[in-house]
XYZ file of C-alpha atoms in Angstrom:
350
model
C 38.378 2.111 -24.361
C 34.993 1.675 -26.028
C 33.661 -0.147 -23.009
C 34.941 2.539 -20.644
C 33.196 5.241 -22.620
C 30.043 3.167 -22.815
C 30.001 2.591 -19.057
C 30.498 6.272 -18.345
C 27.711 7.259 -20.738
C 25.401 4.751 -19.094
C 26.418 6.033 -15.663
C 25.528 9.610 -16.607
C 22.192 8.551 -18.052
C 21.265 6.365 -15.110
C 17.810 7.302 -13.870
C 17.271 7.265 -10.137
C 15.119 4.390 -9.007
C 11.843 5.570 -7.610
C 10.568 4.286 -4.281
C 8.511 1.119 -4.625
C 8.992 0.687 -8.408
C 11.436 0.732 -11.303
C 11.488 3.409 -13.961
C 10.370 2.151 -17.366
C 13.731 2.996 -18.923
C 15.865 0.951 -16.550
C 15.858 -2.255 -18.588
C 17.711 -0.571 -21.457
C 20.241 0.963 -19.061
C 20.839 -2.379 -17.331
C 21.480 -4.099 -20.671
C 23.959 -1.396 -21.724
C 25.710 -1.588 -18.384
C 25.968 -5.382 -18.473
C 27.347 -5.378 -22.029
C 30.079 -2.942 -21.028
C 31.131 -5.015 -18.025
C 31.377 -8.222 -20.040
C 33.605 -6.532 -22.611
C 35.897 -4.797 -20.182
C 36.412 -6.712 -16.960
C 39.290 -4.722 -15.493
C 37.322 -1.547 -14.750
C 37.955 -0.353 -11.208
C 35.111 2.005 -10.447
C 31.437 1.632 -11.055
C 28.985 3.405 -8.886
C 25.432 2.194 -8.363
C 22.816 4.744 -7.347
C 19.735 3.533 -5.508
C 17.283 4.500 -2.831
C 17.256 2.828 0.548
C 13.724 1.530 0.177
C 13.711 -0.317 -3.143
C 11.470 -3.327 -3.429
C 12.417 -5.162 -6.632
C 9.754 -6.084 -9.183
C 9.863 -8.505 -12.103
C 13.218 -7.047 -13.170
C 14.924 -8.323 -10.003
C 16.598 -11.297 -11.674
C 18.217 -9.190 -14.360
C 19.720 -6.818 -11.794
C 20.873 -9.627 -9.516
C 22.453 -11.371 -12.532
C 24.201 -8.125 -13.366
C 25.656 -7.888 -9.848
C 26.770 -11.524 -10.011
C 28.474 -10.925 -13.358
C 30.319 -7.898 -12.023
C 31.444 -9.916 -9.010
C 32.717 -12.754 -11.227
C 34.772 -10.351 -13.291
C 36.442 -8.915 -10.180
C 35.189 -5.367 -10.637
C 35.443 -3.156 -7.548
C 32.880 -0.657 -6.318
C 34.068 2.912 -5.844
C 33.173 2.841 -2.145
C 35.728 0.073 -1.592
C 33.160 -2.709 -1.170
C 32.928 -5.519 -3.687
C 29.554 -6.488 -5.211
C 29.255 -9.519 -2.916
C 29.726 -7.419 0.207
C 27.281 -4.809 -1.057
C 24.707 -7.473 -1.916
C 25.139 -9.126 1.499
C 24.700 -5.759 3.200
C 21.515 -5.088 1.257
C 20.122 -8.518 2.126
C 20.962 -7.908 5.780
C 19.060 -4.599 5.740
C 16.056 -6.255 4.115
C 16.098 -9.085 6.656
C 16.162 -6.581 9.497
C 13.189 -4.753 8.019
C 11.354 -8.043 7.571
C 11.605 -8.612 11.327
C 9.091 -5.789 11.740
C 6.583 -5.692 8.913
C 3.394 -3.610 8.862
C 0.390 -3.386 6.531
C -1.316 -0.068 5.857
C -4.575 0.399 3.936
C -5.333 3.811 2.411
C -8.470 5.882 2.821
C -10.753 5.302 -0.159
C -14.490 5.247 0.659
C -16.440 2.673 -1.350
C -13.240 1.671 -3.146
C -12.543 -0.229 0.053
C -13.831 -3.175 -1.975
C -10.354 -3.171 -3.571
C -8.864 -3.513 -0.084
C -11.142 -6.449 0.637
C -9.830 -8.144 -2.511
C -6.264 -7.610 -1.310
C -7.185 -8.847 2.175
C -8.742 -11.970 0.657
C -5.480 -12.646 -1.185
C -3.476 -12.194 2.025
C -5.804 -14.546 3.885
C -5.746 -17.186 1.153
C -2.156 -16.994 -0.090
C -0.251 -14.783 2.359
C 0.005 -16.958 5.447
C 3.791 -16.535 5.540
C 3.399 -12.765 5.353
C 0.660 -12.481 7.982
C 2.710 -14.530 10.442
C 5.397 -11.832 10.560
C 3.174 -8.735 10.339
C 3.515 -6.798 13.592
C 0.942 -4.068 13.018
C -2.022 -3.146 10.828
C -2.901 0.452 10.017
C -5.480 2.320 8.008
C -7.662 5.361 7.481
C -11.378 5.511 6.719
C -12.396 2.399 4.742
C -8.794 1.242 4.980
C -9.034 1.102 8.766
C -12.156 -1.061 8.515
C -10.433 -3.613 6.283
C -7.279 -3.568 8.423
C -9.445 -4.333 11.470
C -11.220 -7.224 9.778
C -7.982 -8.740 8.475
C -6.513 -8.619 11.983
C -9.489 -9.599 14.120
C -11.817 -11.628 11.880
C -10.197 -12.618 8.547
C -12.715 -15.428 8.123
C -15.393 -12.711 7.767
C -13.870 -11.101 4.655
C -16.512 -12.712 2.440
C -19.260 -11.339 4.692
C -17.657 -7.892 4.466
C -17.650 -8.123 0.697
C -21.379 -8.873 0.592
C -22.095 -6.080 3.063
C -20.138 -3.626 0.896
C -22.000 -4.693 -2.254
C -25.357 -4.218 -0.500
C -24.303 -0.918 1.073
C -23.181 0.386 -2.318
C -26.383 -0.785 -4.019
C -28.481 0.912 -1.346
C -26.525 4.158 -1.782
C -26.811 4.077 -5.586
C -30.602 3.896 -5.359
C -30.808 7.132 -3.365
C -31.460 10.321 -5.315
C -28.372 12.079 -3.968
C -26.386 9.098 -2.747
C -25.229 9.165 0.865
C -26.095 12.866 1.210
C -29.795 12.254 0.510
C -31.823 13.971 3.291
C -33.048 11.480 5.869
C -30.491 8.787 5.063
C -28.346 7.782 8.062
C -25.047 6.708 6.535
C -23.298 6.236 9.881
C -26.073 4.107 11.350
C -25.874 1.765 8.365
C -22.099 1.560 8.682
C -22.260 0.903 12.425
C -24.674 -1.961 11.814
C -22.200 -3.568 9.438
C -19.268 -3.151 11.813
C -21.182 -4.586 14.761
C -22.231 -7.634 12.737
C -18.655 -8.395 11.682
C -16.367 -7.725 14.648
C -15.976 -10.466 17.291
C -16.657 -9.700 20.948
C -12.937 -9.589 21.766
C -11.936 -7.503 18.734
C -10.637 -4.674 20.936
C -8.309 -7.087 22.759
C -6.933 -8.542 19.527
C -6.472 -5.047 18.084
C -4.696 -3.615 21.126
C -1.263 -2.224 20.167
C -1.471 -3.959 16.784
C -4.095 -1.852 15.026
C -3.451 1.828 14.285
C -6.483 3.848 13.186
C -6.066 7.324 11.691
C -8.527 9.951 12.983
C -8.666 13.758 12.885
C -9.446 16.004 15.857
C -12.012 18.659 14.976
C -10.680 21.146 17.545
C -7.071 21.419 16.389
C -7.169 19.616 13.038
C -4.360 17.294 14.092
C -4.070 13.643 13.168
C -3.901 10.855 15.722
C -3.193 7.153 15.369
C -5.223 5.295 17.980
C -3.974 1.835 18.974
C -5.449 1.212 22.419
C -9.105 0.378 22.903
C -10.633 -0.058 26.357
C -13.624 -1.980 25.017
C -15.287 -3.117 21.799
C -17.469 -0.003 21.742
C -14.370 2.222 21.841
C -12.953 0.382 18.843
C -16.225 0.822 16.950
C -16.326 4.558 17.766
C -12.759 5.059 16.531
C -13.530 3.188 13.292
C -16.653 5.282 12.768
C -14.699 8.475 13.427
C -12.062 7.452 10.887
C -14.837 6.999 8.303
C -16.807 10.170 9.055
C -16.575 12.582 6.117
C -18.277 15.845 7.201
C -21.492 16.678 5.322
C -21.225 13.493 3.256
C -21.692 11.126 6.232
C -23.621 13.562 8.400
C -23.406 16.796 10.356
C -22.500 15.635 13.846
C -18.914 14.424 14.284
C -18.202 11.231 16.223
C -17.571 11.691 19.947
C -14.779 9.701 21.544
C -13.254 10.332 24.971
C -14.983 13.676 25.338
C -13.790 15.094 22.001
C -15.112 15.153 18.454
C -13.399 13.351 15.617
C -13.727 13.065 11.851
C -12.219 11.168 8.923
C -8.542 10.323 9.398
C -8.163 10.284 5.629
C -8.333 14.080 5.613
C -5.022 14.431 7.477
C -3.256 11.075 7.084
C -4.806 8.881 4.434
C -2.058 6.261 4.524
C -0.367 5.799 7.922
C 3.301 4.825 7.735
C 4.454 3.372 11.031
C 7.849 4.506 12.360
C 9.330 1.074 13.018
C 10.094 -1.456 10.278
C 8.742 -1.598 6.757
C 5.150 -0.580 6.073
C 3.608 -2.278 3.042
C 1.131 0.160 1.496
C -2.138 -0.783 -0.220
C -4.369 1.624 -2.141
C -6.967 1.497 -4.945
C -5.397 4.692 -6.298
C -2.399 4.464 -8.601
C 0.770 5.934 -7.131
C 4.054 5.222 -5.358
C 2.694 2.278 -3.404
C 3.452 -1.398 -2.900
C 0.036 -2.671 -3.949
C -2.100 -0.509 -6.222
C -3.427 -0.307 -9.800
C -0.678 0.205 -12.369
C -1.924 2.908 -14.713
C -0.038 2.922 -17.989
C 0.445 5.483 -20.699
C 0.606 8.436 -18.307
C 3.281 10.985 -17.588
C 4.810 10.285 -14.178
C 3.387 13.267 -12.325
C 2.485 12.825 -8.678
C 0.572 14.834 -6.149
C 0.685 14.351 -2.383
C -2.823 13.990 -0.950
C -3.106 13.445 2.824
C 0.404 11.940 2.859
C -0.225 9.713 -0.174
C 1.847 10.098 -3.349
C -0.802 9.619 -6.029
C -0.372 9.696 -9.780
C -1.977 12.688 -11.411
C -4.205 10.930 -13.932
C -7.750 10.852 -15.267
C -8.138 7.310 -13.936
C -7.413 8.478 -10.387
C -9.898 11.333 -10.716
C -12.542 8.814 -11.743
C -11.609 6.641 -8.755
C -11.973 9.626 -6.441
C -15.549 10.110 -7.649
C -16.256 6.387 -7.236
C -14.991 6.499 -3.656
C -17.936 8.740 -2.711
C -20.466 7.602 -5.308
C -20.103 3.831 -5.729
C -19.934 2.436 -9.280
C -22.074 -0.398 -10.631
C -22.145 -3.871 -9.100
C -20.111 -5.206 -12.025
C -17.434 -2.564 -11.486
C -17.361 -3.259 -7.739
C -16.780 -6.953 -8.448
C -14.003 -6.004 -10.864
C -12.358 -3.795 -8.212
C -12.436 -6.673 -5.720
C -10.730 -8.934 -8.252
C -8.168 -6.247 -9.093
C -7.264 -5.914 -5.418
C -6.924 -9.692 -5.153
C -4.740 -9.932 -8.266
C -2.492 -7.016 -7.315
C -1.927 -8.482 -3.838
C -1.109 -11.914 -5.300
C 1.396 -10.257 -7.642
C 3.017 -8.597 -4.635
C 3.171 -11.882 -2.695
C 4.803 -13.620 -5.637
C 7.249 -10.779 -6.210
C 8.293 -10.690 -2.556
C 8.365 -14.489 -2.174
C 5.511 -14.517 0.354
C 3.062 -16.508 -1.767
C 1.822 -19.814 -0.442
């Protein structure tokens, strides 16, 4: 009787799992739940609440052990399926999603150095993951890193050095990138042209999705077909063009004018399969900084669910006005470490 009451109390207090992460209180609830099951094995109904897009973190083993214990004790799920069947069904769903995996890099300006750190980790330790990735997507700086990872991953180190130099050059200007006479887009184009291989547009065809915004109607488009290398470069420049900050004249492509895709869709989620999300901003994402000690309040910015925190406000400023060289190096390492953690968690590490 005690166990029944305990289970019911735990059931009522169960906090819904949030997409891409586990609530900080779940460990206590799992322990209470497990204790009740071990003490009262003949219970007939226990209902598990979850979202359809959970990606387990370091607490995975505890939850899987809990399911195994329930199965051993012969407890039945209210839906009529036993724990084994439910677990098998979940694994089947995950396997199906793994057949079509995508990577998406968020818009973030100079914080793209974080993306380069993550890309370096994928290139060095994520061979198993990259072999099954069907598509790469991104906005603004995220689209640049997605392009490099797809078409020229061996150039990631060169991209890192270019970003450090670009940031240093911008810091020396009186008003940063908006200093009169400074051609931000020309400098960026030079970097892109020096990195991308001659056949980049062919490699990227139907595998790279770049977020851009049409100036006429304000609508977002994901471009995935590129007739030539120059078209690819124009689309990447358009995705990175922040009005006023990067210049006055929008980028022309196919007879129309385009600006930063991060303004309308800062983190493209592709419709087929699972899209792994990467961002230097803390939020509901697969790979991102894990800010601690904050109330879980989120705000949706250009289709990104970002944590409302002082740290993210500081990052937003750093995206437009690059921090010191030391901080940039730290951001690169943070991106690398967070991506490695993800690879280990998802069993993709090699």
